[in-house]
Amino acid sequence: MTKPVILTGVRANNDLHIGNYFGAILPIVDMARRRSAEYIVNLFIPDLHSFTTPINHDQLFDSIMNNARVYAAAGLPLDDDAIQLYRQSYVSAHSELTIILNNFVGFGEMERMTQFKDKSAKLSNDRVSVGLFDYPVLMASDILLYNAMYIPVGDDQTQHLEITRDIAERMNHKFGELFTVPEPVAKQHQFFGKDQGLRIKDLQNPAKKMSKSDETGKGVIFLSDAPEVARKKIMSAATDSVGKVNYDKAAQPGISNLLEILTLVRQANGRAVSLKQTIDEFTGLERYGDFKKIVADEMSEFLANFQARLAQVNDDTILRKLESSEITANQTANQTLLRVQKAVGLRR
Ligand code: TYM
């Protein structure tokens, strides 16, 4: 019997930040290590998703490689054959399936996607691309080509998972069993437990998530930030007028975010502390400056160690892993694509 498939991807625009790292990459790497005996784990770099919002194309190729290097520096075992690491654009079936599925998805459905609404609201009308609009269909293709059951993503992606399920069910209903329908979101949460749903907030505006598309970068700590730069960003993080450290996401979102970040970087620095232990340790502390300094010290230690590990990653090893995974990925994806091509009448 073939093993069930877990699949996920992190885009490669600009620099990756600590929200991507602690919210997605690190949990993905931990999950891959734990599950690869019983599951096939497909990690891919959605490079075709990169230009749904404007980017610097001169940097894209390197960002893609950097994304793969970050997985390696985060501890992904590249020698495990049950774990695949590939680039979306090296498997052309993603694009072909998207073109086919586009014809079975309604304009209205796509228009209701909150991520599209949010992102397009920030751009003038003629800069809102068809690519941005079509993003969820490409994402559905990414998932359906590999018969994936479990897709660990943050909850900003819930709607995209739901539309993927809708598309799969719709196609199966019309053409017979074409696709594996991924598990419903509630089941995904059960399966991944606490790995999912963690949301690191912007340091300047803790009401919104830390995001690559942030314009100023002041509230975002990039994995490539020099420790001193990260220190300044933490020292100037927005707090509140309560004046006492307390974990209260509604009344003190900035301080609560810093408590979460502190826990994560301490763990990454090898100290086994839980969020609760960190909260207990700092609750009631009156000087925010002292508290921020502790967060900044831990962050500097984390960044210095991480950047040293990243510098040691060997590009030849990465390329060999990508290229061998891409052979396997093409085989699986092309089988699914052929099934669809036959069903819709393009092939006998
Ligand atoms: P992307 O690159 O925008 O986000 C990658 C993952 O990172 C999570 N994330 C965060 N988690 C915690 N705190 C933050 N501040 C934070 N910012 C981002 C996101 O929830 C996501 O899980 N559409 C996908 C990429 C994709 C994909 C796929 C994923 C394309 N095709 C197929 C799975 C399956 C995305 O949001 O990428």
mmCIF file of C-alpha atoms and ligand atoms in Angstrom:
data_model
loop_
_atom_site.group_PDB
_atom_site.id
_atom_site.type_symbol
_atom_site.label_atom_id
_atom_site.label_comp_id
_atom_site.label_asym_id
_atom_site.label_seq_id
_atom_site.Cartn_x
_atom_site.Cartn_y
_atom_site.Cartn_z
ATOM 1 C CA MET A 1 0.000 0.000 0.000
ATOM 2 C CA THR A 2 1.323 3.484 -0.777
ATOM 3 C CA LYS A 3 1.906 5.756 2.173
ATOM 4 C CA PRO A 4 -0.355 8.791 2.696
ATOM 5 C CA VAL A 5 1.105 12.103 1.593
ATOM 6 C CA ILE A 6 1.762 15.197 3.689
ATOM 7 C CA LEU A 7 2.503 18.265 1.563
ATOM 8 C CA THR A 8 3.319 21.886 2.185
ATOM 9 C CA GLY A 9 5.192 24.882 0.804
ATOM 10 C CA VAL A 10 6.597 28.242 1.822
ATOM 11 C CA ARG A 11 6.937 30.944 -0.826
ATOM 12 C CA ALA A 12 10.283 32.418 -1.746
ATOM 13 C CA ASN A 13 9.768 36.174 -1.936
ATOM 14 C CA ASN A 14 12.216 38.541 -0.366
ATOM 15 C CA ASP A 15 13.753 37.297 2.803
ATOM 16 C CA LEU A 16 12.187 34.756 5.070
ATOM 17 C CA HIS A 17 11.330 36.097 8.513
ATOM 18 C CA ILE A 18 10.959 34.607 11.985
ATOM 19 C CA GLY A 19 7.181 34.238 11.426
ATOM 20 C CA ASN A 20 7.867 31.881 8.516
ATOM 21 C CA TYR A 21 10.625 30.152 10.431
ATOM 22 C CA PHE A 22 8.901 29.518 13.763
ATOM 23 C CA GLY A 23 5.350 29.448 12.386
ATOM 24 C CA ALA A 24 6.008 27.217 9.396
ATOM 25 C CA ILE A 25 9.512 25.999 8.555
ATOM 26 C CA LEU A 26 10.594 24.695 11.952
ATOM 27 C CA PRO A 27 7.285 22.892 12.662
ATOM 28 C CA ILE A 28 7.428 21.466 9.112
ATOM 29 C CA VAL A 29 10.964 20.182 9.631
ATOM 30 C CA ASP A 30 10.032 18.657 13.027
ATOM 31 C CA MET A 31 6.951 17.097 11.495
ATOM 32 C CA ALA A 32 8.947 15.706 8.542
ATOM 33 C CA ARG A 33 11.481 14.100 10.881
ATOM 34 C CA ARG A 34 8.770 12.523 13.032
ATOM 35 C CA ARG A 35 6.449 11.353 10.246
ATOM 36 C CA SER A 36 8.694 10.245 7.413
ATOM 37 C CA ALA A 37 8.598 6.579 8.457
ATOM 38 C CA GLU A 38 4.829 6.375 7.938
ATOM 39 C CA TYR A 39 4.163 9.128 5.416
ATOM 40 C CA ILE A 40 5.594 10.548 2.238
ATOM 41 C CA VAL A 41 6.502 14.148 3.019
ATOM 42 C CA ASN A 42 6.485 16.561 0.076
ATOM 43 C CA LEU A 43 8.024 19.941 0.792
ATOM 44 C CA PHE A 44 8.128 22.246 -2.160
ATOM 45 C CA ILE A 45 9.037 25.806 -2.990
ATOM 46 C CA PRO A 46 6.057 27.483 -4.674
ATOM 47 C CA ASP A 47 8.228 29.612 -6.933
ATOM 48 C CA LEU A 48 5.438 30.289 -9.447
ATOM 49 C CA HIS A 49 3.467 31.800 -6.569
ATOM 50 C CA SER A 50 6.281 34.291 -6.030
ATOM 51 C CA PHE A 51 5.206 36.902 -8.514
ATOM 52 C CA THR A 52 1.532 37.093 -7.639
ATOM 53 C CA THR A 53 2.575 40.321 -5.920
ATOM 54 C CA PRO A 54 5.387 42.519 -7.322
ATOM 55 C CA ILE A 55 8.932 41.310 -6.524
ATOM 56 C CA ASN A 56 12.506 41.914 -7.563
ATOM 57 C CA HIS A 57 13.055 39.340 -10.307
ATOM 58 C CA ASP A 58 16.827 39.665 -10.137
ATOM 59 C CA GLN A 59 16.708 38.169 -6.662
ATOM 60 C CA LEU A 60 14.174 35.417 -7.250
ATOM 61 C CA PHE A 61 16.537 32.611 -8.220
ATOM 62 C CA ASP A 62 18.661 33.184 -5.169
ATOM 63 C CA SER A 63 15.606 33.462 -2.903
ATOM 64 C CA ILE A 64 14.482 30.063 -4.138
ATOM 65 C CA MET A 65 17.847 28.498 -3.356
ATOM 66 C CA ASN A 66 17.898 30.298 -0.031
ATOM 67 C CA ASN A 67 14.526 28.824 0.840
ATOM 68 C CA ALA A 68 15.977 25.326 0.329
ATOM 69 C CA ARG A 69 19.091 26.221 2.324
ATOM 70 C CA VAL A 70 16.933 27.405 5.216
ATOM 71 C CA TYR A 71 15.218 24.013 5.371
ATOM 72 C CA ALA A 72 18.626 22.376 5.571
ATOM 73 C CA ALA A 73 19.855 24.802 8.241
ATOM 74 C CA ALA A 74 16.659 24.137 10.204
ATOM 75 C CA GLY A 75 17.587 20.460 10.332
ATOM 76 C CA LEU A 76 15.768 18.841 7.404
ATOM 77 C CA PRO A 77 17.408 15.449 6.763
ATOM 78 C CA LEU A 78 18.280 15.668 3.067
ATOM 79 C CA ASP A 79 19.298 12.008 2.921
ATOM 80 C CA ASP A 80 15.824 10.712 3.799
ATOM 81 C CA ASP A 81 14.162 9.430 0.593
ATOM 82 C CA ALA A 82 10.693 9.659 2.116
ATOM 83 C CA ILE A 83 11.123 13.432 2.226
ATOM 84 C CA GLN A 84 10.970 15.227 -1.112
ATOM 85 C CA LEU A 85 12.141 18.812 -1.594
ATOM 86 C CA TYR A 86 11.347 20.306 -5.001
ATOM 87 C CA ARG A 87 10.681 23.515 -6.893
ATOM 88 C CA GLN A 88 7.178 23.994 -8.271
ATOM 89 C CA SER A 89 8.322 25.429 -11.606
ATOM 90 C CA TYR A 90 10.462 22.348 -12.282
ATOM 91 C CA VAL A 91 7.294 20.252 -12.427
ATOM 92 C CA SER A 92 5.310 21.657 -15.334
ATOM 93 C CA ALA A 93 2.186 19.669 -14.434
ATOM 94 C CA HIS A 94 1.414 22.351 -11.796
ATOM 95 C CA SER A 95 0.865 24.930 -14.516
ATOM 96 C CA GLU A 96 -0.997 22.590 -16.842
ATOM 97 C CA LEU A 97 -3.399 21.372 -14.188
ATOM 98 C CA THR A 98 -4.078 24.968 -13.162
ATOM 99 C CA ILE A 99 -5.088 25.899 -16.716
ATOM 100 C CA ILE A 100 -7.497 22.965 -16.809
ATOM 101 C CA LEU A 101 -8.960 23.538 -13.340
ATOM 102 C CA ASN A 102 -9.465 27.258 -14.055
ATOM 103 C CA ASN A 103 -12.344 26.244 -16.261
ATOM 104 C CA PHE A 104 -14.152 24.520 -13.423
ATOM 105 C CA VAL A 105 -13.844 27.296 -10.854
ATOM 106 C CA GLY A 106 -16.170 30.292 -10.700
ATOM 107 C CA PHE A 107 -15.147 33.939 -10.798
ATOM 108 C CA GLY A 108 -17.366 34.588 -7.763
ATOM 109 C CA GLU A 109 -15.667 31.870 -5.716
ATOM 110 C CA MET A 110 -12.253 33.361 -6.342
ATOM 111 C CA GLU A 111 -13.461 36.886 -5.662
ATOM 112 C CA ARG A 112 -14.552 35.832 -2.175
ATOM 113 C CA MET A 113 -11.077 34.697 -1.103
ATOM 114 C CA THR A 114 -10.131 36.969 1.793
ATOM 115 C CA GLN A 115 -6.437 36.851 1.004
ATOM 116 C CA PHE A 116 -7.171 38.078 -2.517
ATOM 117 C CA LYS A 117 -9.397 40.823 -1.126
ATOM 118 C CA ASP A 118 -6.734 41.926 1.374
ATOM 119 C CA LYS A 119 -3.835 41.847 -1.036
ATOM 120 C CA SER A 120 -5.669 43.438 -3.959
ATOM 121 C CA ALA A 121 -6.981 46.232 -1.720
ATOM 122 C CA LYS A 122 -3.374 47.367 -1.278
ATOM 123 C CA LEU A 123 -2.774 47.693 -5.031
ATOM 124 C CA SER A 124 -4.261 49.963 -7.690
ATOM 125 C CA ASN A 125 -6.685 48.132 -9.964
ATOM 126 C CA ASP A 126 -4.385 47.707 -12.950
ATOM 127 C CA ARG A 127 -1.665 46.239 -10.697
ATOM 128 C CA VAL A 128 -3.940 43.493 -9.357
ATOM 129 C CA SER A 129 -2.792 40.614 -11.536
ATOM 130 C CA VAL A 130 -4.735 37.668 -12.863
ATOM 131 C CA GLY A 131 -1.989 35.627 -11.180
ATOM 132 C CA LEU A 132 -2.977 36.945 -7.751
ATOM 133 C CA PHE A 133 -6.606 36.180 -8.511
ATOM 134 C CA ASP A 134 -5.749 32.653 -9.630
ATOM 135 C CA TYR A 135 -3.380 31.912 -6.728
ATOM 136 C CA PRO A 136 -5.779 29.464 -4.987
ATOM 137 C CA VAL A 137 -6.258 27.353 -8.139
ATOM 138 C CA LEU A 138 -2.499 26.969 -8.538
ATOM 139 C CA MET A 139 -2.375 26.055 -4.843
ATOM 140 C CA ALA A 140 -5.127 23.455 -5.381
ATOM 141 C CA SER A 141 -3.067 21.966 -8.230
ATOM 142 C CA ASP A 142 0.015 21.842 -5.984
ATOM 143 C CA ILE A 143 -1.936 19.704 -3.542
ATOM 144 C CA LEU A 144 -4.099 17.561 -5.822
ATOM 145 C CA LEU A 145 -1.292 16.451 -8.168
ATOM 146 C CA TYR A 146 0.304 14.470 -5.328
ATOM 147 C CA ASN A 147 -2.852 12.964 -3.766
ATOM 148 C CA ALA A 148 -2.007 14.782 -0.538
ATOM 149 C CA MET A 149 -4.150 14.101 2.542
ATOM 150 C CA TYR A 150 -2.545 16.438 5.056
ATOM 151 C CA ILE A 151 -1.423 19.999 4.411
ATOM 152 C CA PRO A 152 0.151 21.802 7.375
ATOM 153 C CA VAL A 153 -0.340 25.547 6.864
ATOM 154 C CA GLY A 154 -1.158 28.529 9.045
ATOM 155 C CA ASP A 155 -4.806 29.455 9.477
ATOM 156 C CA ASP A 156 -4.502 32.286 6.943
ATOM 157 C CA GLN A 157 -4.560 29.440 4.399
ATOM 158 C CA THR A 158 -7.761 27.755 5.664
ATOM 159 C CA GLN A 159 -9.933 29.178 2.908
ATOM 160 C CA HIS A 160 -7.472 27.987 0.272
ATOM 161 C CA LEU A 161 -7.604 24.474 1.693
ATOM 162 C CA GLU A 162 -11.359 24.543 1.663
ATOM 163 C CA ILE A 163 -11.513 25.626 -1.966
ATOM 164 C CA THR A 164 -9.047 22.836 -2.813
ATOM 165 C CA ARG A 165 -11.422 20.335 -1.256
ATOM 166 C CA ASP A 166 -14.360 21.866 -3.124
ATOM 167 C CA ILE A 167 -12.531 21.670 -6.448
ATOM 168 C CA ALA A 168 -11.503 18.041 -5.837
ATOM 169 C CA GLU A 169 -15.032 17.003 -4.891
ATOM 170 C CA ARG A 170 -16.532 18.858 -7.830
ATOM 171 C CA MET A 171 -14.164 17.212 -10.315
ATOM 172 C CA ASN A 172 -14.672 13.766 -8.771
ATOM 173 C CA HIS A 173 -18.424 14.234 -8.975
ATOM 174 C CA LYS A 174 -18.254 15.207 -12.642
ATOM 175 C CA PHE A 175 -15.553 12.833 -13.882
ATOM 176 C CA GLY A 176 -15.295 9.952 -11.379
ATOM 177 C CA GLU A 177 -12.508 9.406 -8.863
ATOM 178 C CA LEU A 178 -9.795 11.752 -10.150
ATOM 179 C CA PHE A 179 -8.395 13.267 -6.987
ATOM 180 C CA THR A 180 -7.736 12.392 -3.359
ATOM 181 C CA VAL A 181 -9.765 14.890 -1.340
ATOM 182 C CA PRO A 182 -7.542 16.340 1.424
ATOM 183 C CA GLU A 183 -8.802 15.944 4.981
ATOM 184 C CA PRO A 184 -11.123 18.705 6.261
ATOM 185 C CA VAL A 185 -9.410 21.541 8.111
ATOM 186 C CA ALA A 186 -10.651 20.388 11.552
ATOM 187 C CA LYS A 187 -9.061 16.970 10.977
ATOM 188 C CA GLN A 188 -5.850 18.610 9.813
ATOM 189 C CA HIS A 189 -5.703 20.507 13.098
ATOM 190 C CA GLN A 190 -6.193 17.271 15.034
ATOM 191 C CA PHE A 191 -3.463 15.588 13.020
ATOM 192 C CA PHE A 192 -0.879 18.334 13.406
ATOM 193 C CA GLY A 193 -1.864 19.401 16.917
ATOM 194 C CA LYS A 194 -0.062 22.426 18.212
ATOM 195 C CA ASP A 195 2.128 22.667 15.116
ATOM 196 C CA GLN A 196 -0.606 24.644 13.449
ATOM 197 C CA GLY A 197 -2.125 28.020 14.024
ATOM 198 C CA LEU A 198 0.848 29.759 15.585
ATOM 199 C CA ARG A 199 0.886 33.329 14.470
ATOM 200 C CA ILE A 200 3.791 35.653 15.056
ATOM 201 C CA LYS A 201 2.728 39.269 14.928
ATOM 202 C CA ASP A 202 4.351 42.364 13.454
ATOM 203 C CA LEU A 203 6.481 44.117 16.094
ATOM 204 C CA GLN A 204 5.238 47.579 15.153
ATOM 205 C CA ASN A 205 1.623 46.609 14.641
ATOM 206 C CA PRO A 206 0.812 43.505 16.702
ATOM 207 C CA ALA A 207 -2.743 43.486 15.357
ATOM 208 C CA LYS A 208 -1.447 42.017 12.104
ATOM 209 C CA LYS A 209 0.723 39.010 11.373
ATOM 210 C CA MET A 210 4.387 39.413 10.617
ATOM 211 C CA SER A 211 4.447 39.382 6.848
ATOM 212 C CA LYS A 212 6.904 39.406 3.963
ATOM 213 C CA SER A 213 4.811 41.960 2.150
ATOM 214 C CA ASP A 214 5.227 44.537 4.942
ATOM 215 C CA GLU A 215 6.517 47.719 3.313
ATOM 216 C CA THR A 216 8.904 49.135 5.923
ATOM 217 C CA GLY A 217 10.306 45.923 7.426
ATOM 218 C CA LYS A 218 10.588 47.645 10.832
ATOM 219 C CA GLY A 219 8.194 45.241 12.491
ATOM 220 C CA VAL A 220 9.615 42.174 10.761
ATOM 221 C CA ILE A 221 12.731 40.265 11.847
ATOM 222 C CA PHE A 222 14.279 38.661 8.803
ATOM 223 C CA LEU A 223 16.439 35.564 9.165
ATOM 224 C CA SER A 224 19.135 37.543 7.365
ATOM 225 C CA ASP A 225 18.996 40.527 9.767
ATOM 226 C CA ALA A 226 22.276 41.233 11.522
ATOM 227 C CA PRO A 227 21.788 40.520 15.258
ATOM 228 C CA GLU A 228 22.255 44.244 15.978
ATOM 229 C CA VAL A 229 19.507 45.194 13.520
ATOM 230 C CA ALA A 230 17.130 42.679 15.104
ATOM 231 C CA ARG A 231 18.022 44.060 18.544
ATOM 232 C CA LYS A 232 16.950 47.567 17.487
ATOM 233 C CA LYS A 233 13.677 46.268 16.064
ATOM 234 C CA ILE A 234 12.869 44.504 19.338
ATOM 235 C CA MET A 235 13.855 47.475 21.491
ATOM 236 C CA SER A 236 11.470 49.678 19.479
ATOM 237 C CA ALA A 237 8.597 47.140 19.369
ATOM 238 C CA ALA A 238 5.175 48.599 20.141
ATOM 239 C CA THR A 239 3.941 47.878 23.669
ATOM 240 C CA ASP A 240 1.090 49.430 25.702
ATOM 241 C CA SER A 241 0.410 51.771 28.593
ATOM 242 C CA VAL A 242 -0.370 49.054 31.153
ATOM 243 C CA GLY A 243 3.259 49.111 32.263
ATOM 244 C CA LYS A 244 3.478 45.513 33.518
ATOM 245 C CA VAL A 245 4.363 42.371 31.606
ATOM 246 C CA ASN A 246 1.301 40.186 31.274
ATOM 247 C CA TYR A 247 0.145 37.601 28.725
ATOM 248 C CA ASP A 248 -3.083 39.156 27.536
ATOM 249 C CA LYS A 249 -3.450 39.079 23.774
ATOM 250 C CA ALA A 250 -6.421 41.458 23.704
ATOM 251 C CA ALA A 251 -5.171 44.177 26.073
ATOM 252 C CA GLN A 252 -1.402 43.721 25.588
ATOM 253 C CA PRO A 253 -0.870 42.246 22.118
ATOM 254 C CA GLY A 254 2.689 43.573 21.721
ATOM 255 C CA ILE A 255 3.969 42.203 25.026
ATOM 256 C CA SER A 256 2.121 38.896 24.462
ATOM 257 C CA ASN A 257 3.778 38.592 21.047
ATOM 258 C CA LEU A 258 7.187 39.209 22.626
ATOM 259 C CA LEU A 259 6.495 36.518 25.254
ATOM 260 C CA GLU A 260 5.704 34.049 22.464
ATOM 261 C CA ILE A 261 8.761 35.058 20.456
ATOM 262 C CA LEU A 262 10.955 34.784 23.551
ATOM 263 C CA THR A 263 9.714 31.249 24.197
ATOM 264 C CA LEU A 264 10.418 30.192 20.625
ATOM 265 C CA VAL A 265 13.937 31.623 20.469
ATOM 266 C CA ARG A 266 14.805 30.181 23.869
ATOM 267 C CA GLN A 267 13.680 26.771 22.629
ATOM 268 C CA ALA A 268 15.724 27.249 19.459
ATOM 269 C CA ASN A 269 18.695 28.176 21.654
ATOM 270 C CA GLY A 270 18.373 24.808 23.363
ATOM 271 C CA ARG A 271 16.512 25.803 26.521
ATOM 272 C CA ALA A 272 13.495 23.581 27.132
ATOM 273 C CA VAL A 273 10.982 26.168 28.295
ATOM 274 C CA SER A 274 7.259 26.265 27.622
ATOM 275 C CA LEU A 275 5.221 29.388 26.943
ATOM 276 C CA LYS A 276 3.662 28.985 30.376
ATOM 277 C CA GLN A 277 7.060 28.898 32.088
ATOM 278 C CA THR A 278 8.130 32.035 30.226
ATOM 279 C CA ILE A 279 4.894 33.800 31.145
ATOM 280 C CA ASP A 280 5.246 32.805 34.815
ATOM 281 C CA GLU A 281 8.823 34.027 34.867
ATOM 282 C CA PHE A 282 8.111 37.517 33.517
ATOM 283 C CA THR A 283 4.539 38.342 34.594
ATOM 284 C CA GLY A 284 4.485 41.463 36.698
ATOM 285 C CA LEU A 285 7.851 42.808 35.538
ATOM 286 C CA GLU A 286 7.462 46.562 35.363
ATOM 287 C CA ARG A 287 10.258 47.721 33.136
ATOM 288 C CA TYR A 288 9.477 46.937 29.512
ATOM 289 C CA GLY A 289 13.004 48.007 28.528
ATOM 290 C CA ASP A 290 14.528 45.266 30.714
ATOM 291 C CA PHE A 291 12.141 42.689 29.311
ATOM 292 C CA LYS A 292 12.879 43.711 25.724
ATOM 293 C CA LYS A 293 16.592 43.489 26.379
ATOM 294 C CA ILE A 294 16.188 39.840 27.419
ATOM 295 C CA VAL A 295 14.196 39.119 24.249
ATOM 296 C CA ALA A 296 16.812 40.954 22.159
ATOM 297 C CA ASP A 297 19.693 38.966 23.715
ATOM 298 C CA GLU A 298 18.006 35.640 23.000
ATOM 299 C CA MET A 299 17.141 36.763 19.474
ATOM 300 C CA SER A 300 20.721 37.834 18.783
ATOM 301 C CA GLU A 301 22.003 34.460 19.968
ATOM 302 C CA PHE A 302 19.480 32.650 17.801
ATOM 303 C CA LEU A 303 20.266 34.705 14.667
ATOM 304 C CA ALA A 304 24.031 34.401 15.077
ATOM 305 C CA ASN A 305 23.793 30.595 15.441
ATOM 306 C CA PHE A 306 21.292 30.229 12.638
ATOM 307 C CA GLN A 307 23.320 32.348 10.241
ATOM 308 C CA ALA A 308 26.434 30.330 11.035
ATOM 309 C CA ARG A 309 24.564 27.083 10.267
ATOM 310 C CA LEU A 310 23.179 28.573 7.051
ATOM 311 C CA ALA A 311 26.650 29.576 5.888
ATOM 312 C CA GLN A 312 27.745 25.958 6.215
ATOM 313 C CA VAL A 313 25.001 24.523 4.027
ATOM 314 C CA ASN A 314 26.503 23.051 0.894
ATOM 315 C CA ASP A 315 24.810 24.171 -2.336
ATOM 316 C CA ASP A 316 25.817 21.038 -4.257
ATOM 317 C CA THR A 317 24.044 18.867 -1.702
ATOM 318 C CA ILE A 318 20.962 21.066 -1.953
ATOM 319 C CA LEU A 319 20.934 20.944 -5.745
ATOM 320 C CA ARG A 320 21.321 17.166 -5.759
ATOM 321 C CA LYS A 321 18.353 16.829 -3.388
ATOM 322 C CA LEU A 322 16.206 19.207 -5.453
ATOM 323 C CA GLU A 323 17.027 17.493 -8.730
ATOM 324 C CA SER A 324 16.398 13.967 -7.499
ATOM 325 C CA SER A 325 13.130 15.006 -5.810
ATOM 326 C CA GLU A 326 12.047 16.742 -9.009
ATOM 327 C CA ILE A 327 12.387 13.471 -10.963
ATOM 328 C CA THR A 328 10.105 11.727 -8.451
ATOM 329 C CA ALA A 329 7.706 14.674 -8.291
ATOM 330 C CA ASN A 330 7.373 14.778 -12.079
ATOM 331 C CA GLN A 331 6.513 11.076 -12.176
ATOM 332 C CA THR A 332 3.728 11.373 -9.602
ATOM 333 C CA ALA A 333 2.380 14.665 -10.924
ATOM 334 C CA ASN A 334 2.337 13.488 -14.539
ATOM 335 C CA GLN A 335 0.312 10.406 -13.584
ATOM 336 C CA THR A 336 -2.359 12.603 -12.015
ATOM 337 C CA LEU A 337 -2.255 15.046 -14.910
ATOM 338 C CA LEU A 338 -2.737 12.233 -17.423
ATOM 339 C CA ARG A 339 -5.747 10.979 -15.455
ATOM 340 C CA VAL A 340 -7.246 14.469 -15.680
ATOM 341 C CA GLN A 341 -6.345 14.925 -19.355
ATOM 342 C CA LYS A 342 -8.124 11.669 -20.153
ATOM 343 C CA ALA A 343 -11.146 12.585 -18.061
ATOM 344 C CA VAL A 344 -11.638 15.955 -19.741
ATOM 345 C CA GLY A 345 -11.138 14.519 -23.232
ATOM 346 C CA LEU A 346 -7.627 15.719 -24.072
ATOM 347 C CA ARG A 347 -6.135 12.209 -24.184
ATOM 348 C CA ARG A 348 -7.478 8.724 -24.921
HETATM 349 P P1 TYM B 1 3.497 31.752 2.475
HETATM 350 O O1 TYM B 1 4.881 31.686 2.003
HETATM 351 O O2 TYM B 1 2.766 33.046 2.447
HETATM 352 O O3 TYM B 1 3.441 31.204 3.940
HETATM 353 C C1 TYM B 1 4.052 29.966 4.263
HETATM 354 C C2 TYM B 1 3.527 29.425 5.576
HETATM 355 O O4 TYM B 1 3.928 30.322 6.611
HETATM 356 C C3 TYM B 1 2.800 30.643 7.401
HETATM 357 N N1 TYM B 1 3.044 32.028 7.935
HETATM 358 C C4 TYM B 1 3.124 32.321 9.238
HETATM 359 N N2 TYM B 1 3.009 31.562 10.333
HETATM 360 C C5 TYM B 1 3.122 32.165 11.530
HETATM 361 N N3 TYM B 1 3.349 33.482 11.709
HETATM 362 C C6 TYM B 1 3.472 34.309 10.635
HETATM 363 N N4 TYM B 1 3.658 35.596 10.813
HETATM 364 C C7 TYM B 1 3.361 33.720 9.314
HETATM 365 N N5 TYM B 1 3.421 34.205 8.046
HETATM 366 C C8 TYM B 1 3.227 33.149 7.217
HETATM 367 C C9 TYM B 1 1.606 30.513 6.433
HETATM 368 O O5 TYM B 1 0.400 30.247 7.095
HETATM 369 C C10 TYM B 1 2.011 29.329 5.601
HETATM 370 O O6 TYM B 1 1.655 28.104 6.215
HETATM 371 N N6 TYM B 1 -0.140 29.736 -0.045
HETATM 372 C C11 TYM B 1 0.972 29.244 0.747
HETATM 373 C C12 TYM B 1 2.059 28.646 -0.115
HETATM 374 C C13 TYM B 1 1.553 27.479 -0.904
HETATM 375 C C14 TYM B 1 1.146 26.224 -0.382
HETATM 376 C C15 TYM B 1 0.715 25.458 -1.503
HETATM 377 C C16 TYM B 1 1.083 25.698 0.905
HETATM 378 C C17 TYM B 1 1.375 27.431 -2.244
HETATM 379 N N7 TYM B 1 0.866 26.221 -2.631
HETATM 380 C C18 TYM B 1 0.235 24.155 -1.354
HETATM 381 C C19 TYM B 1 0.603 24.381 1.041
HETATM 382 C C20 TYM B 1 0.183 23.639 -0.075
HETATM 383 C C21 TYM B 1 1.481 30.401 1.619
HETATM 384 O O7 TYM B 1 0.765 31.025 2.299
HETATM 385 O O8 TYM B 1 2.763 30.676 1.606
#
